Short mmCIF file of C-alpha atoms in Angstrom, two decimals:
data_model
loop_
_atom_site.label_atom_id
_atom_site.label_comp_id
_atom_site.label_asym_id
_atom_site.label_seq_id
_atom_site.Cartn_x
_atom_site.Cartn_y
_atom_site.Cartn_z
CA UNK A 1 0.00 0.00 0.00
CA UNK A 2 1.42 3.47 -1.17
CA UNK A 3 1.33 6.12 1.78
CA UNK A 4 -0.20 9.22 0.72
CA UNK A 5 -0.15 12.96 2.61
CA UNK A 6 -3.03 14.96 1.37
CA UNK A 7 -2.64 19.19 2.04
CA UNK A 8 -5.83 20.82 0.84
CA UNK A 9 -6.21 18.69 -1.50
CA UNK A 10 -3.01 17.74 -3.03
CA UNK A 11 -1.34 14.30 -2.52
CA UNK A 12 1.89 13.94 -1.65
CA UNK A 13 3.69 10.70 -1.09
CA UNK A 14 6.39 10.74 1.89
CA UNK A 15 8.73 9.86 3.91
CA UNK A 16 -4.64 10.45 33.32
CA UNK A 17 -3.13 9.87 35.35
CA UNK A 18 -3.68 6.45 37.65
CA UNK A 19 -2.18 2.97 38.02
CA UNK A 20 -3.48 0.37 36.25
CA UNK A 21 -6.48 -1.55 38.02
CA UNK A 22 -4.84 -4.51 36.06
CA UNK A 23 -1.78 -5.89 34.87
CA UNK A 24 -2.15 -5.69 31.80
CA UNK A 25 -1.43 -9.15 30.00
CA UNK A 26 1.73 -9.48 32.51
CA UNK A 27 4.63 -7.51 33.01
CA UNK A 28 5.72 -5.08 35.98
CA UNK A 29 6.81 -2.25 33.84
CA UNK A 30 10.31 -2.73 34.37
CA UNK A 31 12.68 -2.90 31.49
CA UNK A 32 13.53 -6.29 32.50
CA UNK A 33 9.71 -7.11 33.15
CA UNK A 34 8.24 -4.89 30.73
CA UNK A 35 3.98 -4.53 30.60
CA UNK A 36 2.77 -6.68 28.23
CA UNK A 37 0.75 -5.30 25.67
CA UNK A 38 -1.43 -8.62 24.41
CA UNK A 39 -5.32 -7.03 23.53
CA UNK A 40 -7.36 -4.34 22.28
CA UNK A 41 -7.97 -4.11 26.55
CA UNK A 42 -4.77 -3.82 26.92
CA UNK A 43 -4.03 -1.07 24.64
CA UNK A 44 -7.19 0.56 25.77
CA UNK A 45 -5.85 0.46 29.60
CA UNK A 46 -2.17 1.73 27.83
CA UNK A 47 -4.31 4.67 26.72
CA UNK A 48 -5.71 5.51 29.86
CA UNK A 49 -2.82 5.18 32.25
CA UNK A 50 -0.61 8.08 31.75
CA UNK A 51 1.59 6.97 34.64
CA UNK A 52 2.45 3.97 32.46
CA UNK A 53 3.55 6.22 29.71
CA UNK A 54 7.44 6.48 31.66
CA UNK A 55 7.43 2.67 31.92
CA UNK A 56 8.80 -0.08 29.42
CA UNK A 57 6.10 -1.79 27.64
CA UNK A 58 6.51 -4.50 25.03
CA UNK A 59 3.34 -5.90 22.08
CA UNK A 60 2.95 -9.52 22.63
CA UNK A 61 -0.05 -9.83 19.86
CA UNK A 62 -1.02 -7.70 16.71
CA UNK A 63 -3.54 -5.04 18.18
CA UNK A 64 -6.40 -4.50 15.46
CA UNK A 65 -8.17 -0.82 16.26
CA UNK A 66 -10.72 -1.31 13.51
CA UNK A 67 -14.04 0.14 14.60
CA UNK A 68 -12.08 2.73 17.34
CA UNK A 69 -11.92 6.38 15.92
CA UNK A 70 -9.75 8.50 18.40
CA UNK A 71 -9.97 12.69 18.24
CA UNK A 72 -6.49 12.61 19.29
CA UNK A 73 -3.32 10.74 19.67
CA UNK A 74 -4.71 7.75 21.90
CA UNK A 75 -1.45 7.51 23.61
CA UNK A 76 0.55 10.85 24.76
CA UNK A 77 -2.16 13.13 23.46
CA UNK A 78 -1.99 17.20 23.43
CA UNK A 79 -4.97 17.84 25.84
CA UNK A 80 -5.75 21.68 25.15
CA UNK A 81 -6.58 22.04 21.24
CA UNK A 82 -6.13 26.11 22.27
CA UNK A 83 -2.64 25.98 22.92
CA UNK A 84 0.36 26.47 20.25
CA UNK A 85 2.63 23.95 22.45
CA UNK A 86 1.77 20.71 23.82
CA UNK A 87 -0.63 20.48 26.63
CA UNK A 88 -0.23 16.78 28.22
CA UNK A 89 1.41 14.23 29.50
CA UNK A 90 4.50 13.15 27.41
CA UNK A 91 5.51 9.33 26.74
CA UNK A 92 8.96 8.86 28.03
CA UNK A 93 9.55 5.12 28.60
CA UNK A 94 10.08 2.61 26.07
CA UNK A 95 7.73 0.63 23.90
CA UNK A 96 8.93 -2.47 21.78
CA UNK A 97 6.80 -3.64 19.26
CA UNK A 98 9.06 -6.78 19.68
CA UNK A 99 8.09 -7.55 15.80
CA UNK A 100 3.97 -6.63 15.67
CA UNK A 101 1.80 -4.41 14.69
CA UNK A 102 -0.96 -1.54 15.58
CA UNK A 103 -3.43 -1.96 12.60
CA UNK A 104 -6.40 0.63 11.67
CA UNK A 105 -5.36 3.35 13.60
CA UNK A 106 -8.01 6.21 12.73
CA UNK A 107 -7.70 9.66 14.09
CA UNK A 108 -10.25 11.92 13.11
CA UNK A 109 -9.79 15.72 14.09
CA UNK A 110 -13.00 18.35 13.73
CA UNK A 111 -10.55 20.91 15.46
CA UNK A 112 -7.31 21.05 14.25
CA UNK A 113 -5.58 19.56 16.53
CA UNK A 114 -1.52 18.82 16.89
CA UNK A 115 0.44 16.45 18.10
CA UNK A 116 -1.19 13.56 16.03
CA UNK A 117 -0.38 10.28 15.85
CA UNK A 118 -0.62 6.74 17.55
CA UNK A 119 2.06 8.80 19.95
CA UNK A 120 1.08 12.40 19.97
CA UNK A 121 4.53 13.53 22.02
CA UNK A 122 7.27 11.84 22.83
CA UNK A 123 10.74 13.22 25.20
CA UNK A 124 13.85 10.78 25.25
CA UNK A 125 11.60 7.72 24.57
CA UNK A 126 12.66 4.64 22.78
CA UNK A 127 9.85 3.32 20.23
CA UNK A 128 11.34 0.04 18.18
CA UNK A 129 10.28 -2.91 16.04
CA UNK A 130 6.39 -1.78 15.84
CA UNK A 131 4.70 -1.39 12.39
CA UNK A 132 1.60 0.89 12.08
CA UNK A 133 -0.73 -0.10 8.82
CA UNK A 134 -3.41 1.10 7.36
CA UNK A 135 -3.01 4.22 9.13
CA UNK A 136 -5.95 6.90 8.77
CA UNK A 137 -5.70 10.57 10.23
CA UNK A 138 -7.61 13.62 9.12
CA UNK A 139 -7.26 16.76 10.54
CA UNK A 140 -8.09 18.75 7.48
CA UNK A 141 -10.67 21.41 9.42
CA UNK A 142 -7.61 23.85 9.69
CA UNK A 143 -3.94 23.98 9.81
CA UNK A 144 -2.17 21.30 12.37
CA UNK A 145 1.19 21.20 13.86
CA UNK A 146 2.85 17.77 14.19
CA UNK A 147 1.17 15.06 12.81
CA UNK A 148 2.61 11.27 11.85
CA UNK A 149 0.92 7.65 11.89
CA UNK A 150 3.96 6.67 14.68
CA UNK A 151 4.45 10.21 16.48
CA UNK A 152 3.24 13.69 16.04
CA UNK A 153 6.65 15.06 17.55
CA UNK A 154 9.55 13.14 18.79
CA UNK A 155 11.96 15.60 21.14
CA UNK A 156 15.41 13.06 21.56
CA UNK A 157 15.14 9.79 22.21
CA UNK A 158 14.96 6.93 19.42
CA UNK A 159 12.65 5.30 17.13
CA UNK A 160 14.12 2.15 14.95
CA UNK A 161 13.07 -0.62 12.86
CA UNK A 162 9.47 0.53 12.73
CA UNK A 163 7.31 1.32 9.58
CA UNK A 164 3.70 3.14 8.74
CA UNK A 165 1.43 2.78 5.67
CA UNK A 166 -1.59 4.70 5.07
CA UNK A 167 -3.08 7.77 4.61
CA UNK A 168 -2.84 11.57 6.33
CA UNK A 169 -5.20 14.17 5.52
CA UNK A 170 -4.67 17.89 6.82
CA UNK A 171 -5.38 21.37 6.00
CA UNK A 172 -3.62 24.38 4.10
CA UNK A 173 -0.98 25.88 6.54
CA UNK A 174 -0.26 22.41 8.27
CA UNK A 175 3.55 21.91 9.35
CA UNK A 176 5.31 19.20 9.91
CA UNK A 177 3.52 16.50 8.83
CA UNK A 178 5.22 13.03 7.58
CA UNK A 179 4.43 9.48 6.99
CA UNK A 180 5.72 8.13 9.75
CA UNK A 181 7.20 10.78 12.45
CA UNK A 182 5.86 14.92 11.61
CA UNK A 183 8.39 16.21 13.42
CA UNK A 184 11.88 14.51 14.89
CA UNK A 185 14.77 16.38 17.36
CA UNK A 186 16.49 13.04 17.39
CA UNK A 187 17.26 10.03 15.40
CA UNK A 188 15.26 6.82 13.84
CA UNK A 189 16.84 3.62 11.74
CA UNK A 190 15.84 1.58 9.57
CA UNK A 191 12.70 3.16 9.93
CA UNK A 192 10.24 3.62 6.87
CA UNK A 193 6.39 4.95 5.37
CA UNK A 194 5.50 2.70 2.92
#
């Protein structure tokens, strides 16, 4: 599947805080004992727990998010749509895809919102060996700031061997916007949009 940015039109291919009530599928958060990430529950927890976000956390199954449509980034999300700079709580820890994949990821913005993608903000985090397919985001109701099927804006920290296919939709004006990271202070390998 070709991945395809459209800007007004035009396509252009390219490059709360609580502890969890469970346990997830296993795990202690540790990066020897990482949270295991094994259902849509799971992931749905992940999304909820913003004290998690600084913990390691590893995918133990392919997560399928068809039939969710998020208004933001479900995990790391900017929280005030009012602000220029990101309102929220940042993801920090480290998340290995250990091989699978977050499919059907939709994001559908009425406001234009930043800081899109599966991770809307990330500081000094490590994101590796995770695809993201079939990727749809449209913020096209006005210009957006940040916005990629992995992470909206990556400050440091590393992303490798991950990949994104899909499609991106935002309005005239939008910066930084990319297939797979909009914006990246930092580095990423053998990464790819396909």
């Amino acid at each position: 599947m070709a991945f395809a940015i459209k800007i007004a039109g035009i396509a252009a291919g390219c490059l709360l805080s609580c502890s969890p009530l469970l346990a997830y599928s296993g795990g202690s958060g540790a990066i020897d004992d990482p949270y295991q990430i094994a259902s849509i529950t799971d992931f749905q927890q992940l999304r909820s727990s913003s004290g998690d976000w600084n913990l390691a956390l590893i995918l133990t199954a392919d997560i399928d998010l068809n039939g969710n449509t998020f208004d933001r980034a479900p995990i790391a999300p900017d929280t005030d749509d009012a602000q220029w700079d990101f309102q929220g709580t940042l993801f920090t820890g480290v998340f290995d895809g250990n091989g699978h994949s977050i499919s059907n990821l939709t994001i559908v913005s009425v406001v234009g919102s930043d800081f899109l993608g599966l991770f809307g903000s990330t500081n000094n985090a490590r994101i590796e060996n995770l695809s993201v397919n079939n990727v749809s985001i449209s913020a096209s109701g006005s210009a957006s700031l940040y916005v990629g099927a992995l992470i909206g804006f990556q400050n440091f920290g590393l992303t490798q061997n991950c990949s994104s296919s899909g499609a991106i939709t935002v309005g005239n004006g939008s910066q930084a916007t990319g297939g797979l990271i909009g914006y990246c202070r930092s580095s990423y390998n053998q990464s790819r949009a396909i």
